[in-house]
PDB file of C-alpha atoms in Angstrom:
ATOM      1  CA  UNK A   1      -1.509 -66.444 -18.780  1.00 48.00           C
ATOM      2  CA  UNK A   2      -4.180 -68.939 -19.960  1.00 55.00           C
ATOM      3  CA  UNK A   3      -4.703 -71.924 -17.653  1.00 45.00           C
ATOM      4  CA  UNK A   4      -6.091 -75.283 -18.747  1.00 52.00           C
ATOM      5  CA  UNK A   5      -8.259 -76.707 -15.921  1.00 50.00           C
ATOM      6  CA  UNK A   6      -8.476 -80.146 -17.572  1.00 52.00           C
ATOM      7  CA  UNK A   7      -4.687 -80.434 -17.891  1.00 48.00           C
ATOM      8  CA  UNK A   8      -4.201 -79.148 -14.339  1.00 47.00           C
ATOM      9  CA  UNK A   9      -6.640 -81.742 -12.976  1.00 51.00           C
ATOM     10  CA  UNK A  10      -4.844 -84.678 -14.599  1.00 51.00           C
ATOM     11  CA  UNK A  11      -2.782 -84.804 -11.399  1.00 52.00           C
ATOM     12  CA  UNK A  12      -5.707 -83.914  -9.157  1.00 58.00           C
ATOM     13  CA  UNK A  13      -5.002 -86.636  -6.582  1.00 68.00           C
ATOM     14  CA  UNK A  14      -1.392 -85.494  -6.203  1.00 72.00           C
ATOM     15  CA  UNK A  15      -2.347 -81.829  -5.949  1.00 74.00           C
ATOM     16  CA  UNK A  16      -5.058 -82.447  -3.336  1.00 90.00           C
ATOM     17  CA  UNK A  17      -2.876 -84.225  -0.761  1.00 94.00           C
ATOM     18  CA  UNK A  18      -1.103 -81.008   0.328  1.00 96.00           C
ATOM     19  CA  UNK A  19      -4.460 -79.225   0.371  1.00 96.00           C
ATOM     20  CA  UNK A  20      -5.816 -81.675   2.925  1.00 96.00           C
ATOM     21  CA  UNK A  21      -2.618 -81.440   4.979  1.00 97.00           C
ATOM     22  CA  UNK A  22      -2.892 -77.656   4.989  1.00 97.00           C
ATOM     23  CA  UNK A  23      -6.604 -77.680   5.831  1.00 97.00           C
ATOM     24  CA  UNK A  24      -5.887 -79.995   8.777  1.00 97.00           C
ATOM     25  CA  UNK A  25      -3.758 -77.274  10.395  1.00 97.00           C
ATOM     26  CA  UNK A  26      -6.740 -74.903  10.620  1.00 97.00           C
ATOM     27  CA  UNK A  27      -8.489 -74.756  13.984  1.00 95.00           C
ATOM     28  CA  UNK A  28     -12.210 -75.517  13.430  1.00 92.00           C
ATOM     29  CA  UNK A  29     -14.333 -72.409  13.751  1.00 92.00           C
ATOM     30  CA  UNK A  30     -17.855 -71.687  12.596  1.00 88.00           C
ATOM     31  CA  UNK A  31     -19.361 -68.484  11.230  1.00 93.00           C
ATOM     32  CA  UNK A  32     -16.056 -66.907  10.242  1.00 96.00           C
ATOM     33  CA  UNK A  33     -15.114 -64.744   7.270  1.00 97.00           C
ATOM     34  CA  UNK A  34     -12.504 -66.371   5.022  1.00 98.00           C
ATOM     35  CA  UNK A  35     -10.677 -65.779   1.736  1.00 98.00           C
ATOM     36  CA  UNK A  36      -8.897 -68.252  -0.534  1.00 98.00           C
ATOM     37  CA  UNK A  37      -6.103 -66.534  -2.465  1.00 98.00           C
ATOM     38  CA  UNK A  38      -5.726 -68.316  -5.816  1.00 97.00           C
ATOM     39  CA  UNK A  39      -8.746 -70.599  -5.569  1.00 96.00           C
ATOM     40  CA  UNK A  40      -8.437 -72.152  -9.034  1.00 93.00           C
ATOM     41  CA  UNK A  41     -11.573 -74.115  -9.954  1.00 94.00           C
ATOM     42  CA  UNK A  42     -13.073 -73.479  -6.517  1.00 96.00           C
ATOM     43  CA  UNK A  43     -13.437 -77.127  -5.593  1.00 95.00           C
ATOM     44  CA  UNK A  44     -10.936 -76.965  -2.750  1.00 95.00           C
ATOM     45  CA  UNK A  45     -12.517 -73.753  -1.456  1.00 97.00           C
ATOM     46  CA  UNK A  46     -15.858 -75.543  -1.424  1.00 96.00           C
ATOM     47  CA  UNK A  47     -14.417 -78.464   0.553  1.00 95.00           C
ATOM     48  CA  UNK A  48     -12.860 -76.102   3.090  1.00 95.00           C
ATOM     49  CA  UNK A  49     -16.046 -74.038   3.413  1.00 94.00           C
ATOM     50  CA  UNK A  50     -17.962 -77.245   4.134  1.00 92.00           C
ATOM     51  CA  UNK A  51     -15.721 -77.927   7.130  1.00 91.00           C
ATOM     52  CA  UNK A  52     -16.339 -74.511   8.705  1.00 92.00           C
ATOM     53  CA  UNK A  53     -20.105 -74.356   9.120  1.00 86.00           C
ATOM     54  CA  UNK A  54     -21.884 -71.087   8.465  1.00 91.00           C
ATOM     55  CA  UNK A  55     -18.723 -69.323   7.336  1.00 94.00           C
ATOM     56  CA  UNK A  56     -18.659 -66.750   4.553  1.00 96.00           C
ATOM     57  CA  UNK A  57     -16.019 -67.666   1.971  1.00 96.00           C
ATOM     58  CA  UNK A  58     -14.623 -65.728  -0.960  1.00 98.00           C
ATOM     59  CA  UNK A  59     -12.395 -67.417  -3.524  1.00 98.00           C
ATOM     60  CA  UNK A  60     -10.364 -65.184  -5.819  1.00 98.00           C
ATOM     61  CA  UNK A  61      -8.340 -66.116  -8.877  1.00 97.00           C
ATOM     62  CA  UNK A  62      -6.877 -64.285 -11.867  1.00 95.00           C
ATOM     63  CA  UNK A  63      -7.792 -67.064 -14.335  1.00 93.00           C
ATOM     64  CA  UNK A  64     -11.187 -66.757 -16.003  1.00 93.00           C
ATOM     65  CA  UNK A  65     -10.706 -70.289 -17.355  1.00 92.00           C
ATOM     66  CA  UNK A  66     -10.333 -71.694 -13.846  1.00 90.00           C
ATOM     67  CA  UNK A  67     -13.158 -69.615 -12.363  1.00 95.00           C
ATOM     68  CA  UNK A  68     -15.551 -70.809 -15.050  1.00 93.00           C
ATOM     69  CA  UNK A  69     -15.457 -74.156 -13.233  1.00 91.00           C
ATOM     70  CA  UNK A  70     -16.252 -72.534  -9.869  1.00 94.00           C
ATOM     71  CA  UNK A  71     -19.838 -71.575 -10.689  1.00 93.00           C
ATOM     72  CA  UNK A  72     -21.229 -74.969  -9.667  1.00 95.00           C
ATOM     73  CA  UNK A  73     -19.816 -74.538  -6.146  1.00 96.00           C
ATOM     74  CA  UNK A  74     -21.319 -71.128  -5.432  1.00 96.00           C
ATOM     75  CA  UNK A  75     -23.955 -70.774  -2.732  1.00 95.00           C
ATOM     76  CA  UNK A  76     -25.159 -68.153  -0.269  1.00 94.00           C
ATOM     77  CA  UNK A  77     -21.972 -68.553   1.821  1.00 94.00           C
ATOM     78  CA  UNK A  78     -19.448 -69.191  -0.955  1.00 97.00           C
ATOM     79  CA  UNK A  79     -18.652 -66.746  -3.737  1.00 97.00           C
ATOM     80  CA  UNK A  80     -15.915 -66.402  -6.331  1.00 98.00           C
ATOM     81  CA  UNK A  81     -14.380 -63.361  -7.940  1.00 97.00           C
ATOM     82  CA  UNK A  82     -11.988 -62.660 -10.814  1.00 97.00           C
ATOM     83  CA  UNK A  83      -9.179 -60.825  -9.069  1.00 97.00           C
ATOM     84  CA  UNK A  84      -5.419 -60.998  -8.759  1.00 97.00           C
ATOM     85  CA  UNK A  85      -3.802 -61.847  -5.455  1.00 97.00           C
ATOM     86  CA  UNK A  86      -2.065 -58.458  -5.541  1.00 96.00           C
ATOM     87  CA  UNK A  87      -5.447 -56.709  -5.836  1.00 96.00           C
ATOM     88  CA  UNK A  88      -6.928 -58.723  -2.977  1.00 96.00           C
ATOM     89  CA  UNK A  89      -3.924 -58.026  -0.753  1.00 95.00           C
ATOM     90  CA  UNK A  90      -4.160 -54.292  -1.467  1.00 94.00           C
ATOM     91  CA  UNK A  91      -7.747 -54.153  -0.148  1.00 91.00           C
ATOM     92  CA  UNK A  92      -8.546 -53.022   3.384  1.00 80.00           C
ATOM     93  CA  UNK A  93     -10.810 -55.976   4.139  1.00 93.00           C
ATOM     94  CA  UNK A  94     -10.129 -58.110   7.206  1.00 97.00           C
ATOM     95  CA  UNK A  95     -10.524 -61.875   7.345  1.00 98.00           C
ATOM     96  CA  UNK A  96     -10.699 -64.491  10.088  1.00 98.00           C
ATOM     97  CA  UNK A  97      -8.925 -66.954   7.786  1.00 98.00           C
ATOM     98  CA  UNK A  98      -6.540 -66.279   4.918  1.00 98.00           C
ATOM     99  CA  UNK A  99      -5.927 -69.502   3.004  1.00 98.00           C
ATOM    100  CA  UNK A 100      -3.756 -70.097  -0.052  1.00 98.00           C
ATOM    101  CA  UNK A 101      -2.871 -73.465  -1.533  1.00 97.00           C
ATOM    102  CA  UNK A 102      -0.244 -73.614  -4.303  1.00 95.00           C
ATOM    103  CA  UNK A 103      -0.778 -70.064  -5.568  1.00 96.00           C
ATOM    104  CA  UNK A 104       1.584 -67.576  -3.923  1.00 98.00           C
ATOM    105  CA  UNK A 105       4.589 -68.959  -5.816  1.00 96.00           C
ATOM    106  CA  UNK A 106       3.174 -66.997  -8.782  1.00 94.00           C
ATOM    107  CA  UNK A 107       3.497 -63.673  -6.944  1.00 96.00           C
ATOM    108  CA  UNK A 108       6.894 -61.982  -6.642  1.00 96.00           C
ATOM    109  CA  UNK A 109       8.731 -60.381  -3.726  1.00 97.00           C
ATOM    110  CA  UNK A 110       7.570 -62.410  -0.750  1.00 98.00           C
ATOM    111  CA  UNK A 111       9.476 -60.182   1.679  1.00 98.00           C
ATOM    112  CA  UNK A 112       6.938 -57.463   0.809  1.00 97.00           C
ATOM    113  CA  UNK A 113       3.954 -59.684  -0.034  1.00 98.00           C
ATOM    114  CA  UNK A 114       3.721 -61.722   3.159  1.00 98.00           C
ATOM    115  CA  UNK A 115       3.495 -58.788   5.609  1.00 98.00           C
ATOM    116  CA  UNK A 116       0.653 -57.450   3.460  1.00 97.00           C
ATOM    117  CA  UNK A 117      -1.120 -60.814   3.533  1.00 98.00           C
ATOM    118  CA  UNK A 118      -0.741 -60.953   7.317  1.00 98.00           C
ATOM    119  CA  UNK A 119      -2.213 -57.453   7.402  1.00 97.00           C
ATOM    120  CA  UNK A 120      -5.473 -58.890   6.049  1.00 97.00           C
ATOM    121  CA  UNK A 121      -5.999 -60.910   9.229  1.00 98.00           C
ATOM    122  CA  UNK A 122      -8.339 -59.859  11.991  1.00 97.00           C
ATOM    123  CA  UNK A 123      -7.242 -60.373  15.600  1.00 97.00           C
ATOM    124  CA  UNK A 124      -6.877 -64.121  16.259  1.00 97.00           C
ATOM    125  CA  UNK A 125      -7.263 -64.705  12.513  1.00 98.00           C
ATOM    126  CA  UNK A 126      -5.660 -67.806  11.036  1.00 98.00           C
ATOM    127  CA  UNK A 127      -3.114 -67.968   8.207  1.00 98.00           C
ATOM    128  CA  UNK A 128      -2.624 -71.174   6.185  1.00 98.00           C
ATOM    129  CA  UNK A 129      -0.336 -71.265   3.127  1.00 98.00           C
ATOM    130  CA  UNK A 130       1.217 -73.980   0.953  1.00 98.00           C
ATOM    131  CA  UNK A 131       3.617 -73.586  -1.982  1.00 97.00           C
ATOM    132  CA  UNK A 132       5.933 -75.841  -3.989  1.00 96.00           C
ATOM    133  CA  UNK A 133       9.626 -75.428  -3.157  1.00 95.00           C
ATOM    134  CA  UNK A 134      10.420 -74.777  -6.786  1.00 91.00           C
ATOM    135  CA  UNK A 135      14.196 -74.359  -6.643  1.00 91.00           C
ATOM    136  CA  UNK A 136      14.596 -77.766  -4.995  1.00 92.00           C
ATOM    137  CA  UNK A 137      12.391 -79.703  -7.433  1.00 94.00           C
ATOM    138  CA  UNK A 138      14.139 -81.515 -10.297  1.00 95.00           C
ATOM    139  CA  UNK A 139      11.820 -80.497 -13.141  1.00 96.00           C
ATOM    140  CA  UNK A 140      12.148 -76.852 -12.138  1.00 94.00           C
ATOM    141  CA  UNK A 141      15.918 -77.251 -12.108  1.00 96.00           C
ATOM    142  CA  UNK A 142      15.866 -78.700 -15.637  1.00 97.00           C
ATOM    143  CA  UNK A 143      13.747 -75.770 -16.785  1.00 96.00           C
ATOM    144  CA  UNK A 144      16.070 -73.241 -15.163  1.00 96.00           C
ATOM    145  CA  UNK A 145      19.092 -74.781 -16.888  1.00 96.00           C
ATOM    146  CA  UNK A 146      17.415 -74.797 -20.292  1.00 97.00           C
ATOM    147  CA  UNK A 147      16.248 -71.203 -20.323  1.00 96.00           C
ATOM    148  CA  UNK A 148      19.798 -70.070 -19.552  1.00 97.00           C
ATOM    149  CA  UNK A 149      21.072 -71.808 -22.715  1.00 97.00           C
ATOM    150  CA  UNK A 150      20.906 -70.955 -26.388  1.00 98.00           C
ATOM    151  CA  UNK A 151      18.867 -71.084 -28.507  1.00 97.00           C
ATOM    152  CA  UNK A 152      16.194 -71.056 -25.775  1.00 97.00           C
ATOM    153  CA  UNK A 153      17.406 -67.822 -24.190  1.00 97.00           C
ATOM    154  CA  UNK A 154      16.915 -66.054 -27.528  1.00 97.00           C
ATOM    155  CA  UNK A 155      13.611 -67.822 -28.224  1.00 97.00           C
ATOM    156  CA  UNK A 156      12.316 -66.496 -24.903  1.00 97.00           C
ATOM    157  CA  UNK A 157      13.890 -63.048 -25.386  1.00 97.00           C
ATOM    158  CA  UNK A 158      15.763 -63.596 -22.108  1.00 97.00           C
ATOM    159  CA  UNK A 159      12.568 -64.167 -20.136  1.00 96.00           C
ATOM    160  CA  UNK A 160      13.133 -66.170 -16.972  1.00 95.00           C
ATOM    161  CA  UNK A 161      10.927 -66.290 -13.920  1.00 92.00           C
ATOM    162  CA  UNK A 162      12.956 -66.920 -10.803  1.00 93.00           C
ATOM    163  CA  UNK A 163      11.056 -68.516  -7.941  1.00 94.00           C
ATOM    164  CA  UNK A 164      10.095 -66.055  -5.185  1.00 97.00           C
ATOM    165  CA  UNK A 165       9.744 -68.861  -2.614  1.00 97.00           C
ATOM    166  CA  UNK A 166      11.951 -68.236   0.413  1.00 97.00           C
ATOM    167  CA  UNK A 167      13.453 -70.570   3.008  1.00 97.00           C
ATOM    168  CA  UNK A 168      11.580 -71.831   6.064  1.00 97.00           C
ATOM    169  CA  UNK A 169      13.836 -69.673   8.253  1.00 98.00           C
ATOM    170  CA  UNK A 170      12.924 -66.564   6.294  1.00 98.00           C
ATOM    171  CA  UNK A 171       9.190 -67.235   6.446  1.00 98.00           C
ATOM    172  CA  UNK A 172       9.408 -67.952  10.184  1.00 98.00           C
ATOM    173  CA  UNK A 173      11.075 -64.572  10.712  1.00 98.00           C
ATOM    174  CA  UNK A 174       8.509 -62.737   8.574  1.00 98.00           C
ATOM    175  CA  UNK A 175       5.577 -64.330  10.385  1.00 98.00           C
ATOM    176  CA  UNK A 176       7.126 -63.643  13.801  1.00 98.00           C
ATOM    177  CA  UNK A 177       7.975 -60.023  12.958  1.00 98.00           C
ATOM    178  CA  UNK A 178       4.405 -59.388  11.815  1.00 98.00           C
ATOM    179  CA  UNK A 179       2.587 -60.643  14.865  1.00 98.00           C
ATOM    180  CA  UNK A 180       1.916 -64.278  14.016  1.00 98.00           C
ATOM    181  CA  UNK A 181       1.988 -66.779  16.892  1.00 98.00           C
ATOM    182  CA  UNK A 182       1.564 -70.553  17.155  1.00 97.00           C
ATOM    183  CA  UNK A 183       3.760 -70.755  14.055  1.00 98.00           C
ATOM    184  CA  UNK A 184       4.076 -74.071  12.253  1.00 98.00           C
ATOM    185  CA  UNK A 185       6.329 -74.285   9.177  1.00 98.00           C
ATOM    186  CA  UNK A 186       7.529 -77.479   7.584  1.00 98.00           C
ATOM    187  CA  UNK A 187       8.613 -78.973   4.276  1.00 97.00           C
ATOM    188  CA  UNK A 188       7.121 -82.214   3.022  1.00 97.00           C
ATOM    189  CA  UNK A 189       7.776 -84.461   0.027  1.00 96.00           C
ATOM    190  CA  UNK A 190       4.727 -85.438  -2.026  1.00 95.00           C
ATOM    191  CA  UNK A 191       5.985 -88.261  -4.262  1.00 93.00           C
ATOM    192  CA  UNK A 192       4.801 -88.480  -7.847  1.00 93.00           C
ATOM    193  CA  UNK A 193       5.145 -91.959  -9.322  1.00 94.00           C
ATOM    194  CA  UNK A 194       5.559 -91.724 -13.094  1.00 94.00           C
ATOM    195  CA  UNK A 195       5.469 -94.555 -15.618  1.00 94.00           C
ATOM    196  CA  UNK A 196       7.510 -92.599 -18.158  1.00 94.00           C
ATOM    197  CA  UNK A 197       9.021 -89.199 -18.878  1.00 94.00           C
ATOM    198  CA  UNK A 198       5.858 -88.105 -20.701  1.00 94.00           C
ATOM    199  CA  UNK A 199       3.952 -88.290 -17.424  1.00 93.00           C
ATOM    200  CA  UNK A 200       6.496 -86.063 -15.715  1.00 94.00           C
ATOM    201  CA  UNK A 201       6.328 -83.595 -18.580  1.00 95.00           C
ATOM    202  CA  UNK A 202       2.530 -83.502 -18.335  1.00 92.00           C
ATOM    203  CA  UNK A 203       2.749 -82.686 -14.625  1.00 90.00           C
ATOM    204  CA  UNK A 204       4.881 -79.568 -15.101  1.00 92.00           C
ATOM    205  CA  UNK A 205       3.332 -78.509 -18.421  1.00 90.00           C
ATOM    206  CA  UNK A 206       0.081 -77.563 -16.689  1.00 84.00           C
ATOM    207  CA  UNK A 207       1.741 -75.102 -14.331  1.00 87.00           C
ATOM    208  CA  UNK A 208       5.362 -73.904 -14.320  1.00 91.00           C
ATOM    209  CA  UNK A 209       5.934 -74.294 -18.063  1.00 94.00           C
ATOM    210  CA  UNK A 210       2.930 -72.187 -19.072  1.00 92.00           C
ATOM    211  CA  UNK A 211       4.545 -68.709 -19.085  1.00 92.00           C
ATOM    212  CA  UNK A 212       7.430 -70.086 -21.155  1.00 96.00           C
ATOM    213  CA  UNK A 213       5.423 -71.997 -23.742  1.00 95.00           C
ATOM    214  CA  UNK A 214       3.095 -69.064 -24.386  1.00 94.00           C
ATOM    215  CA  UNK A 215       6.111 -66.943 -25.415  1.00 96.00           C
ATOM    216  CA  UNK A 216       7.251 -69.359 -28.143  1.00 96.00           C
ATOM    217  CA  UNK A 217       6.047 -69.659 -31.722  1.00 96.00           C
ATOM    218  CA  UNK A 218       5.011 -73.071 -33.030  1.00 95.00           C
ATOM    219  CA  UNK A 219       8.428 -74.236 -34.240  1.00 96.00           C
ATOM    220  CA  UNK A 220      10.272 -72.906 -31.184  1.00 97.00           C
ATOM    221  CA  UNK A 221       7.741 -74.534 -28.893  1.00 96.00           C
ATOM    222  CA  UNK A 222       8.153 -77.917 -30.561  1.00 97.00           C
ATOM    223  CA  UNK A 223      11.948 -77.741 -30.218  1.00 97.00           C
ATOM    224  CA  UNK A 224      11.690 -76.597 -26.613  1.00 97.00           C
ATOM    225  CA  UNK A 225       9.290 -79.370 -25.626  1.00 97.00           C
ATOM    226  CA  UNK A 226      11.335 -82.049 -27.408  1.00 97.00           C
ATOM    227  CA  UNK A 227      14.512 -81.005 -25.611  1.00 97.00           C
ATOM    228  CA  UNK A 228      12.757 -80.669 -22.263  1.00 97.00           C
ATOM    229  CA  UNK A 229      11.368 -84.195 -22.543  1.00 97.00           C
ATOM    230  CA  UNK A 230      14.791 -85.508 -23.563  1.00 97.00           C
ATOM    231  CA  UNK A 231      16.379 -83.985 -20.460  1.00 97.00           C
ATOM    232  CA  UNK A 232      13.696 -85.489 -18.251  1.00 97.00           C
ATOM    233  CA  UNK A 233      14.394 -88.880 -19.819  1.00 95.00           C
ATOM    234  CA  UNK A 234      18.123 -88.494 -19.157  1.00 95.00           C
ATOM    235  CA  UNK A 235      17.533 -87.487 -15.535  1.00 95.00           C
ATOM    236  CA  UNK A 236      15.037 -90.248 -14.740  1.00 96.00           C
ATOM    237  CA  UNK A 237      16.573 -93.434 -16.116  1.00 91.00           C
ATOM    238  CA  UNK A 238      14.447 -96.089 -14.376  1.00 93.00           C
ATOM    239  CA  UNK A 239      10.659 -96.443 -14.489  1.00 94.00           C
ATOM    240  CA  UNK A 240       8.382 -96.317 -12.710  1.00 96.00           C
ATOM    241  CA  UNK A 241      10.219 -93.276 -11.385  1.00 96.00           C
ATOM    242  CA  UNK A 242       9.680 -91.375  -8.168  1.00 96.00           C
ATOM    243  CA  UNK A 243       9.663 -87.596  -8.392  1.00 95.00           C
ATOM    244  CA  UNK A 244      10.155 -86.278  -4.861  1.00 94.00           C
ATOM    245  CA  UNK A 245       8.105 -83.102  -5.199  1.00 94.00           C
ATOM    246  CA  UNK A 246       8.740 -80.780  -2.245  1.00 96.00           C
ATOM    247  CA  UNK A 247       6.274 -78.317  -0.762  1.00 97.00           C
ATOM    248  CA  UNK A 248       6.388 -75.863   2.147  1.00 98.00           C
ATOM    249  CA  UNK A 249       3.394 -75.529   4.477  1.00 98.00           C
ATOM    250  CA  UNK A 250       2.891 -72.824   7.073  1.00 98.00           C
ATOM    251  CA  UNK A 251       0.281 -71.908   9.647  1.00 98.00           C
ATOM    252  CA  UNK A 252      -0.154 -69.360  12.400  1.00 98.00           C
ATOM    253  CA  UNK A 253      -2.563 -67.024  14.208  1.00 98.00           C
ATOM    254  CA  UNK A 254      -2.575 -63.225  14.418  1.00 98.00           C
ATOM    255  CA  UNK A 255      -2.042 -61.843  17.922  1.00 93.00           C
TER     256      UNK A 255
END
């Protein structure tokens, strides 16, 4: 799935607020070994590495387009690698910090995935994860409704990606069952203030819409986008509009 770093960064300020909230949960430690699962352009990994002096950081991402931007952040303690999250999780490496900001929602089957991620932690290692609560966010709901309707179902050949994101209760149980203590899990709204429906479309077009748009030919894509924008306009009737974008944040330490 091709990512567009420039389009993604149009809402950089909005996307960085949860990153800073997540980073604030991490207990300051120096000279640790850390991995960022789904590092994107690497800028956030660089910021985090700067807060943990002398630490060895690895950022992994499956997007060559995103990682192309990471080269300017590399140094002797910070490296980046083209790798899927599934491949990283399958390795036998141990880390003092496993960090992932807005990436794990792209990986399925969290009941199986999260125990494996926890398995990457060394004793007393820290886990810090943030993901959008997709099923509760309005634009995701509009998308889900559309892809279940004709002609879009046929255009997409019945493709639909259901969100793998679980409830806070379920994540709490998974973390507890797999030896995580000092657990913190909470949901937070990160408001997006939009001047029009085009702005809201731009926000989701750089992420969740990508696997759908890439499956459509030119004419189908134009029809899909036109209808999607129309539904956004019907849902948000007053501007500037507030889009109450919800995210789940979690933190804990391995026993």
